[in-house]
Amino acid sequence: MATQTVLAATLVRPFQYEIREYPLPEPAPGCVLVKMEFSGICGTDKHTFQGYTTQYGSRKLEFPIIQGHENVGTVAAIGGDGTYTDFEGIPLREGDRVVVGANVCCGECYYCRHDFPYYCCENTTDYGNNLSARNPPHLFGGWSQYMYIVPGSFLVKVPDDLPCEVAVLTEIFAVSVGLDRAKQMSAFPNESFRFDDTVVVLGAGPLGMCFLMKARMLGAGNIIAIDLSDYRLQFAKKLGADYLVNAAKSSATERLQIVKDLTNGRGADMVIECAGVPQAVPEALDMLRVGGLLVEAGNFSDLGEVPFSPHRHLCAKNVRILGVGGEEPAAYGPGMRQMARYMKQYPLQEFVTHRFGLRDVDAAMQKSIEPDSMKVVLQPWQ
């Protein structure tokens, strides 16, 4: 490769980006160098930018960071003997389009050895998050022209019929694996997430949209989307939402009554919390029927705590709560194939609403926070 240096948008501290130049590394054995095409801005990236640096439990972030864990690119170089197999067993070659798994687990701790989801690992490292750009070879996030893939990572080859602007959604769509697990979780005999269940999606950003699509794919009945943005709510309608509620124009009491009215007074069978703010959790519990299920997938960053009633919210309702700590590697390939299949039904190619080059990273972050965007991505070579 002729290029000897790499440009990357680097978060040196909360609220401050710098465009930094790094040496282009040769990948070591077991490593891969990926030339980036698209890297999405996630809600966690926004929280990191805003200074919420306690995430995924108690992990602290070490600045500087090259953010970006929703990544699609092409294989530029493979270390060692030049062989690398993707998660599904497909041999990869230079030039292949790939999605990069967001996390790397240690394979040795209690949770790894007992087959827990890989994000439960006690020593997990996260691209674009707790892998600091301070440490060589530096390029551990997607907001860079090249990304360095360390041993223990997984890549998944992108299907030929899936455009990069849809493949960049793979990581967040894979988080909706929480609904697959919900179908196996029950507080009563023979009951789980069932065909025609009423589902509320709290927070209609990109993550909420992916859960909404997945719920529709799995046979949900009425789907109620709740968000602060009319723009996002109209997008939710395109993806299959039956009812739209603007939280900025309604009270919690009014929203609860809407859900009750649509369910003959019972409450929703399932509420999926993707708003990413703690106060949405007790509201979600209020909306559930007796024996209902809360899928909590929004609070990956610690934005504080809120009170709730263990009696009223938990025991009296006999509710189930499923915390979703992230996605699972086995969900990447199926997720991409399903997105390719459903592009005819869903406007997935409209999901990426704004694209920015690295030098416009501040504008990209600001646009991702505004209510008139859906998925904002960085194109590192623009």
Tab-separated table of C-alpha atoms in Angstrom:
chain	number	residue	atom	x	y	z
A	1	MET	CA	0.000	0.000	0.000
A	2	ALA	CA	1.366	3.368	-1.041
A	3	THR	CA	-0.214	5.271	1.835
A	4	GLN	CA	2.159	5.600	4.786
A	5	THR	CA	0.012	7.609	7.169
A	6	VAL	CA	-3.628	7.422	8.205
A	7	LEU	CA	-6.036	10.202	9.188
A	8	ALA	CA	-8.438	9.612	12.057
A	9	ALA	CA	-10.969	11.727	13.940
A	10	THR	CA	-9.719	11.411	17.502
A	11	LEU	CA	-11.691	12.314	20.622
A	12	VAL	CA	-8.945	13.690	22.869
A	13	ARG	CA	-11.375	14.537	25.683
A	14	PRO	CA	-15.138	15.046	25.959
A	15	PHE	CA	-16.394	17.680	23.483
A	16	GLN	CA	-13.021	17.937	21.671
A	17	TYR	CA	-12.016	16.210	18.441
A	18	GLU	CA	-8.721	16.475	16.614
A	19	ILE	CA	-7.862	15.140	13.170
A	20	ARG	CA	-4.688	13.214	13.899
A	21	GLU	CA	-2.221	11.429	11.672
A	22	TYR	CA	-1.050	7.927	12.571
A	23	PRO	CA	1.451	5.581	10.937
A	24	LEU	CA	-0.053	2.924	8.685
A	25	PRO	CA	0.690	-0.414	10.394
A	26	GLU	CA	1.428	-3.772	8.844
A	27	PRO	CA	-0.918	-6.326	10.417
A	28	ALA	CA	0.742	-8.855	12.708
A	29	PRO	CA	-0.140	-12.573	12.551
A	30	GLY	CA	-3.796	-13.045	13.474
A	31	CYS	CA	-4.559	-9.403	12.677
A	32	VAL	CA	-6.255	-7.659	9.764
A	33	LEU	CA	-6.173	-4.148	8.357
A	34	VAL	CA	-9.563	-2.920	7.106
A	35	LYS	CA	-9.999	0.048	4.769
A	36	MET	CA	-13.071	1.832	6.089
A	37	GLU	CA	-16.159	2.599	4.012
A	38	PHE	CA	-18.775	3.655	6.571
A	39	SER	CA	-18.803	3.987	10.354
A	40	GLY	CA	-21.990	4.915	12.178
A	41	ILE	CA	-22.503	7.248	15.114
A	42	CYS	CA	-24.129	5.281	17.940
A	43	GLY	CA	-25.928	6.560	21.019
A	44	THR	CA	-22.958	5.384	23.086
A	45	ASP	CA	-20.646	7.521	20.925
A	46	LYS	CA	-22.814	10.539	21.697
A	47	HIS	CA	-22.659	9.792	25.423
A	48	THR	CA	-18.869	9.423	25.295
A	49	PHE	CA	-18.597	12.750	23.478
A	50	GLN	CA	-20.784	14.347	26.180
A	51	GLY	CA	-18.579	13.012	28.991
A	52	TYR	CA	-20.572	9.992	30.202
A	53	THR	CA	-17.525	7.772	30.400
A	54	THR	CA	-18.777	5.055	32.761
A	55	GLN	CA	-20.270	2.493	30.417
A	56	TYR	CA	-21.174	-1.194	30.257
A	57	GLY	CA	-21.053	-1.570	34.016
A	58	SER	CA	-18.014	0.031	35.601
A	59	ARG	CA	-15.576	0.360	32.698
A	60	LYS	CA	-13.833	3.699	32.424
A	61	LEU	CA	-12.619	5.053	29.106
A	62	GLU	CA	-9.041	6.130	28.442
A	63	PHE	CA	-8.614	9.073	26.098
A	64	PRO	CA	-7.707	9.668	23.327
A	65	ILE	CA	-10.189	7.430	21.493
A	66	ILE	CA	-10.911	6.829	17.833
A	67	GLN	CA	-14.626	6.166	18.048
A	68	GLY	CA	-16.727	4.017	15.749
A	69	HIS	CA	-17.949	0.454	16.392
A	70	GLU	CA	-20.621	0.201	13.665
A	71	ASN	CA	-18.178	-0.540	10.886
A	72	VAL	CA	-18.114	-1.792	7.318
A	73	GLY	CA	-15.059	-1.761	5.071
A	74	THR	CA	-12.845	-3.864	2.843
A	75	VAL	CA	-9.988	-6.156	3.801
A	76	ALA	CA	-6.777	-4.270	2.964
A	77	ALA	CA	-4.183	-6.667	4.385
A	78	ILE	CA	-4.070	-9.892	6.395
A	79	GLY	CA	-1.199	-10.587	8.745
A	80	GLY	CA	0.891	-13.725	9.050
A	81	ASP	CA	0.368	-16.257	6.274
A	82	GLY	CA	-2.397	-14.172	4.704
A	83	THR	CA	-5.266	-16.436	5.722
A	84	TYR	CA	-8.245	-15.347	7.818
A	85	THR	CA	-11.667	-16.928	8.214
A	86	ASP	CA	-14.777	-14.957	9.033
A	87	PHE	CA	-17.151	-15.888	11.869
A	88	GLU	CA	-19.208	-18.130	9.607
A	89	GLY	CA	-16.188	-20.019	8.302
A	90	ILE	CA	-15.774	-18.167	5.000
A	91	PRO	CA	-12.139	-17.572	3.958
A	92	LEU	CA	-11.473	-13.864	3.514
A	93	ARG	CA	-9.324	-12.269	0.847
A	94	GLU	CA	-8.063	-8.755	0.273
A	95	GLY	CA	-10.840	-6.669	-1.230
A	96	ASP	CA	-13.674	-8.545	0.504
A	97	ARG	CA	-16.270	-6.329	2.169
A	98	VAL	CA	-16.637	-7.099	5.870
A	99	VAL	CA	-18.473	-5.951	8.960
A	100	VAL	CA	-16.265	-5.758	12.064
A	101	GLY	CA	-17.531	-7.257	15.331
A	102	ALA	CA	-17.751	-4.494	17.927
A	103	ASN	CA	-16.124	-6.325	20.851
A	104	VAL	CA	-13.299	-8.730	21.609
A	105	CYS	CA	-13.660	-11.215	24.467
A	106	CYS	CA	-10.821	-12.866	26.349
A	107	GLY	CA	-12.009	-16.473	26.018
A	108	GLU	CA	-10.651	-17.330	29.466
A	109	CYS	CA	-12.828	-15.760	32.184
A	110	TYR	CA	-15.776	-17.440	33.940
A	111	TYR	CA	-18.351	-16.050	31.508
A	112	CYS	CA	-16.376	-16.989	28.398
A	113	ARG	CA	-15.796	-20.526	29.693
A	114	HIS	CA	-19.474	-20.999	30.592
A	115	ASP	CA	-20.874	-19.935	27.224
A	116	PHE	CA	-22.409	-16.614	28.266
A	117	PRO	CA	-22.960	-13.958	25.553
A	118	TYR	CA	-19.597	-12.538	24.635
A	119	TYR	CA	-20.346	-9.067	25.976
A	120	CYS	CA	-20.470	-10.604	29.492
A	121	CYS	CA	-16.702	-11.195	29.322
A	122	GLU	CA	-14.895	-9.776	32.364
A	123	ASN	CA	-12.028	-8.536	30.186
A	124	THR	CA	-13.804	-7.485	27.012
A	125	THR	CA	-12.308	-4.763	24.875
A	126	ASP	CA	-14.441	-2.613	22.591
A	127	TYR	CA	-13.536	-1.023	19.297
A	128	GLY	CA	-14.194	2.699	19.281
A	129	ASN	CA	-14.583	2.678	23.036
A	130	ASN	CA	-12.121	1.282	25.579
A	131	LEU	CA	-9.294	0.500	23.146
A	132	SER	CA	-7.364	3.746	23.450
A	133	ALA	CA	-5.656	5.393	20.483
A	134	ARG	CA	-2.809	6.138	22.887
A	135	ASN	CA	-1.564	2.590	22.361
A	136	PRO	CA	0.090	1.411	19.104
A	137	PRO	CA	-1.014	0.639	16.469
A	138	HIS	CA	-3.643	3.210	17.481
A	139	LEU	CA	-6.316	2.509	14.838
A	140	PHE	CA	-8.940	0.804	17.017
A	141	GLY	CA	-12.054	2.599	15.782
A	142	GLY	CA	-13.901	3.166	12.550
A	143	TRP	CA	-13.620	6.969	12.370
A	144	SER	CA	-10.345	6.437	10.604
A	145	GLN	CA	-9.237	5.695	7.069
A	146	TYR	CA	-7.991	2.295	8.192
A	147	MET	CA	-8.928	0.152	11.185
A	148	TYR	CA	-6.655	-2.373	12.891
A	149	ILE	CA	-8.272	-5.685	13.854
A	150	VAL	CA	-6.617	-7.410	16.829
A	151	PRO	CA	-6.449	-11.169	17.551
A	152	GLY	CA	-9.653	-12.654	18.927
A	153	SER	CA	-11.858	-10.346	16.869
A	154	PHE	CA	-14.446	-11.529	14.405
A	155	LEU	CA	-15.272	-10.303	10.926
A	156	VAL	CA	-18.312	-11.241	8.867
A	157	LYS	CA	-18.324	-11.077	5.077
A	158	VAL	CA	-20.993	-8.778	3.633
A	159	PRO	CA	-23.401	-10.420	1.150
A	160	ASP	CA	-22.939	-9.207	-2.418
A	161	ASP	CA	-26.502	-7.888	-2.588
A	162	LEU	CA	-26.265	-5.776	0.579
A	163	PRO	CA	-25.104	-2.158	0.022
A	164	CYS	CA	-22.557	-0.707	2.428
A	165	GLU	CA	-25.042	1.934	3.618
A	166	VAL	CA	-27.262	-0.907	4.852
A	167	ALA	CA	-24.438	-3.182	6.044
A	168	VAL	CA	-23.361	-0.398	8.422
A	169	LEU	CA	-26.561	-1.113	10.382
A	170	THR	CA	-25.481	-4.706	11.120
A	171	GLU	CA	-24.171	-4.153	14.636
A	172	ILE	CA	-27.286	-2.369	15.893
A	173	PHE	CA	-29.580	-4.782	14.077
A	174	ALA	CA	-27.691	-7.626	15.782
A	175	VAL	CA	-28.551	-6.112	19.186
A	176	SER	CA	-32.173	-7.008	18.411
A	177	VAL	CA	-31.149	-10.603	19.158
A	178	GLY	CA	-32.729	-9.647	22.494
A	179	LEU	CA	-36.103	-10.392	20.901
A	180	ASP	CA	-34.953	-13.888	19.959
A	181	ARG	CA	-34.053	-14.474	23.593
A	182	ALA	CA	-37.377	-12.960	24.654
A	183	LYS	CA	-39.194	-15.726	22.817
A	184	GLN	CA	-37.538	-18.212	25.178
A	185	MET	CA	-38.142	-16.294	28.413
A	186	SER	CA	-41.372	-16.771	30.324
A	187	ALA	CA	-42.923	-16.046	33.697
A	188	PHE	CA	-45.779	-18.460	32.982
A	189	PRO	CA	-45.882	-21.963	31.463
A	190	ASN	CA	-45.888	-21.993	27.656
A	191	GLU	CA	-45.941	-18.218	27.342
A	192	SER	CA	-43.346	-16.041	25.673
A	193	PHE	CA	-43.268	-13.313	23.062
A	194	ARG	CA	-46.207	-14.509	20.996
A	195	PHE	CA	-47.635	-13.941	17.553
A	196	ASP	CA	-49.839	-10.793	17.527
A	197	ASP	CA	-48.489	-9.408	20.823
A	198	THR	CA	-48.735	-5.653	21.361
A	199	VAL	CA	-45.263	-4.099	21.445
A	200	VAL	CA	-44.240	-0.614	22.565
A	201	VAL	CA	-40.903	0.758	21.332
A	202	LEU	CA	-39.725	3.599	23.589
A	203	GLY	CA	-37.189	5.594	21.585
A	204	ALA	CA	-37.385	5.474	17.781
A	205	GLY	CA	-33.735	6.105	17.001
A	206	PRO	CA	-31.685	3.624	14.962
A	207	LEU	CA	-31.626	0.998	17.723
A	208	GLY	CA	-35.344	1.318	18.365
A	209	MET	CA	-35.999	1.083	14.621
A	210	CYS	CA	-34.055	-2.164	14.399
A	211	PHE	CA	-36.048	-3.638	17.279
A	212	LEU	CA	-39.237	-2.406	15.630
A	213	MET	CA	-38.343	-4.154	12.366
A	214	LYS	CA	-37.392	-7.326	14.202
A	215	ALA	CA	-40.649	-7.326	16.174
A	216	ARG	CA	-42.585	-7.025	12.923
A	217	MET	CA	-40.530	-9.847	11.357
A	218	LEU	CA	-41.347	-12.064	14.364
A	219	GLY	CA	-45.101	-11.502	14.050
A	220	ALA	CA	-45.914	-8.678	16.462
A	221	GLY	CA	-49.450	-7.291	16.392
A	222	ASN	CA	-49.882	-3.588	17.101
A	223	ILE	CA	-46.567	-1.761	17.420
A	224	ILE	CA	-46.601	1.604	19.213
A	225	ALA	CA	-43.579	3.856	18.589
A	226	ILE	CA	-42.843	6.649	21.085
A	227	ASP	CA	-40.234	9.335	20.507
A	228	LEU	CA	-39.574	13.067	20.912
A	229	SER	CA	-39.134	13.595	17.164
A	230	ASP	CA	-41.956	13.654	14.600
A	231	TYR	CA	-39.304	13.045	11.934
A	232	ARG	CA	-38.272	9.762	13.498
A	233	LEU	CA	-41.839	8.749	14.209
A	234	GLN	CA	-42.730	9.111	10.533
A	235	PHE	CA	-39.757	6.906	9.693
A	236	ALA	CA	-41.038	4.382	12.239
A	237	LYS	CA	-44.333	4.331	10.374
A	238	LYS	CA	-42.480	3.331	7.197
A	239	LEU	CA	-40.910	0.441	9.105
A	240	GLY	CA	-44.214	-0.931	10.353
A	241	ALA	CA	-45.301	1.043	13.428
A	242	ASP	CA	-49.102	1.149	13.734
A	243	TYR	CA	-49.384	3.981	16.255
A	244	LEU	CA	-47.124	7.000	16.792
A	245	VAL	CA	-46.856	8.992	20.029
A	246	ASN	CA	-44.744	12.122	20.405
A	247	ALA	CA	-43.388	12.185	23.959
A	248	ALA	CA	-42.668	15.914	23.685
A	249	LYS	CA	-46.374	16.585	23.173
A	250	SER	CA	-47.799	14.199	25.765
A	251	SER	CA	-47.436	13.384	29.453
A	252	ALA	CA	-46.479	10.006	30.878
A	253	THR	CA	-50.063	9.660	32.091
A	254	GLU	CA	-51.409	10.313	28.604
A	255	ARG	CA	-48.971	7.848	27.024
A	256	LEU	CA	-49.954	5.162	29.510
A	257	GLN	CA	-53.621	5.748	28.744
A	258	ILE	CA	-52.975	5.382	25.009
A	259	VAL	CA	-51.364	1.991	25.616
A	260	LYS	CA	-54.198	0.931	27.925
A	261	ASP	CA	-56.837	2.002	25.398
A	262	LEU	CA	-55.184	-0.045	22.655
A	263	THR	CA	-55.041	-3.178	24.831
A	264	ASN	CA	-58.490	-3.205	26.449
A	265	GLY	CA	-56.992	-1.862	29.654
A	266	ARG	CA	-54.369	-4.597	30.098
A	267	GLY	CA	-51.151	-2.894	29.019
A	268	ALA	CA	-48.559	-3.926	26.471
A	269	ASP	CA	-47.323	-7.484	26.186
A	270	MET	CA	-43.801	-6.187	25.592
A	271	VAL	CA	-42.056	-2.846	25.958
A	272	ILE	CA	-38.647	-2.354	24.337
A	273	GLU	CA	-36.760	0.519	25.980
A	274	CYS	CA	-34.331	2.174	23.556
A	275	ALA	CA	-34.635	5.812	24.643
A	276	GLY	CA	-31.335	5.633	26.488
A	277	VAL	CA	-32.455	7.686	29.492
A	278	PRO	CA	-33.056	6.158	32.940
A	279	GLN	CA	-36.461	7.795	33.452
A	280	ALA	CA	-37.864	5.766	30.561
A	281	VAL	CA	-37.500	2.526	32.567
A	282	PRO	CA	-40.254	3.062	35.204
A	283	GLU	CA	-42.524	4.398	32.455
A	284	ALA	CA	-41.888	1.223	30.471
A	285	LEU	CA	-42.752	-0.909	33.512
A	286	ASP	CA	-45.996	1.062	33.980
A	287	MET	CA	-47.002	0.251	30.408
A	288	LEU	CA	-46.658	-3.530	30.801
A	289	ARG	CA	-49.558	-5.882	31.422
A	290	VAL	CA	-49.409	-8.508	34.191
A	291	GLY	CA	-46.714	-10.979	33.171
A	292	GLY	CA	-45.427	-8.615	30.485
A	293	LEU	CA	-41.831	-8.362	29.343
A	294	LEU	CA	-39.504	-5.350	29.428
A	295	VAL	CA	-36.569	-5.589	27.030
A	296	GLU	CA	-34.028	-3.060	28.324
A	297	ALA	CA	-31.568	-2.214	25.559
A	298	GLY	CA	-31.107	1.533	25.861
A	299	ASN	CA	-28.937	2.340	28.877
A	300	PHE	CA	-25.400	1.306	27.945
A	301	SER	CA	-24.015	4.486	29.514
A	302	ASP	CA	-24.571	5.497	33.130
A	303	LEU	CA	-26.752	8.614	32.978
A	304	GLY	CA	-27.921	8.240	36.562
A	305	GLU	CA	-30.529	6.355	38.559
A	306	VAL	CA	-34.300	6.589	38.976
A	307	PRO	CA	-36.632	5.184	41.658
A	308	PHE	CA	-39.298	2.611	40.965
A	309	SER	CA	-41.629	0.523	43.102
A	310	PRO	CA	-40.562	-3.128	43.476
A	311	HIS	CA	-44.096	-3.942	44.606
A	312	ARG	CA	-46.070	-2.101	41.927
A	313	HIS	CA	-43.637	-2.474	39.044
A	314	LEU	CA	-42.312	-5.991	39.663
A	315	CYS	CA	-44.082	-8.307	42.078
A	316	ALA	CA	-47.684	-7.184	41.654
A	317	LYS	CA	-47.317	-7.472	37.887
A	318	ASN	CA	-45.104	-10.567	37.857
A	319	VAL	CA	-43.134	-8.878	35.093
A	320	ARG	CA	-40.090	-10.161	33.285
A	321	ILE	CA	-37.096	-7.936	32.588
A	322	LEU	CA	-34.521	-8.866	29.968
A	323	GLY	CA	-31.397	-6.754	29.989
A	324	VAL	CA	-29.602	-6.665	26.646
A	325	GLY	CA	-25.903	-5.989	27.092
A	326	GLY	CA	-25.080	-5.937	23.394
A	327	GLU	CA	-25.211	-8.049	20.289
A	328	GLU	CA	-23.992	-11.603	19.668
A	329	PRO	CA	-21.541	-12.688	16.951
A	330	ALA	CA	-23.906	-15.316	15.580
A	331	ALA	CA	-26.488	-12.590	14.887
A	332	TYR	CA	-24.326	-10.662	12.394
A	333	GLY	CA	-24.559	-12.954	9.369
A	334	PRO	CA	-28.283	-13.734	9.732
A	335	GLY	CA	-28.968	-10.054	10.374
A	336	MET	CA	-27.275	-9.009	7.128
A	337	ARG	CA	-29.086	-11.679	5.146
A	338	GLN	CA	-32.432	-10.630	6.595
A	339	MET	CA	-31.757	-6.968	5.810
A	340	ALA	CA	-30.880	-7.883	2.229
A	341	ARG	CA	-34.111	-9.886	2.015
A	342	TYR	CA	-36.315	-7.168	3.531
A	343	MET	CA	-34.940	-4.235	1.531
A	344	LYS	CA	-37.953	-4.681	-0.759
A	345	GLN	CA	-40.370	-4.156	2.155
A	346	TYR	CA	-38.452	-1.660	4.267
A	347	PRO	CA	-36.740	1.591	3.160
A	348	LEU	CA	-33.415	0.442	4.575
A	349	GLN	CA	-31.409	2.426	2.046
A	350	GLU	CA	-32.976	5.587	3.485
A	351	PHE	CA	-31.757	4.706	6.997
A	352	VAL	CA	-28.473	6.579	6.558
A	353	THR	CA	-29.725	10.148	6.392
A	354	HIS	CA	-26.459	12.087	6.674
A	355	ARG	CA	-22.860	11.417	5.632
A	356	PHE	CA	-19.779	13.369	6.690
A	357	GLY	CA	-16.047	13.240	6.106
A	358	LEU	CA	-13.581	12.978	8.991
A	359	ARG	CA	-12.818	16.689	9.022
A	360	ASP	CA	-16.498	17.391	9.621
A	361	VAL	CA	-16.731	15.110	12.651
A	362	ASP	CA	-18.024	17.902	14.920
A	363	ALA	CA	-20.850	18.660	12.493
A	364	ALA	CA	-21.571	14.933	12.195
A	365	MET	CA	-21.862	14.539	15.948
A	366	GLN	CA	-24.103	17.578	16.233
A	367	LYS	CA	-26.378	16.333	13.452
A	368	SER	CA	-26.654	12.912	15.123
A	369	ILE	CA	-27.988	14.621	18.260
A	370	GLU	CA	-30.575	16.684	16.374
A	371	PRO	CA	-34.112	15.322	15.946
A	372	ASP	CA	-34.145	15.438	12.137
A	373	SER	CA	-31.619	12.652	11.573
A	374	MET	CA	-31.740	8.890	11.679
A	375	LYS	CA	-28.364	7.195	11.145
A	376	VAL	CA	-25.423	9.563	10.699
A	377	VAL	CA	-22.225	8.008	9.352
A	378	LEU	CA	-18.617	8.975	8.822
A	379	GLN	CA	-17.058	8.273	5.410
A	380	PRO	CA	-13.351	8.437	6.258
A	381	TRP	CA	-12.166	8.858	2.663
A	382	GLN	CA	-14.433	11.817	1.854
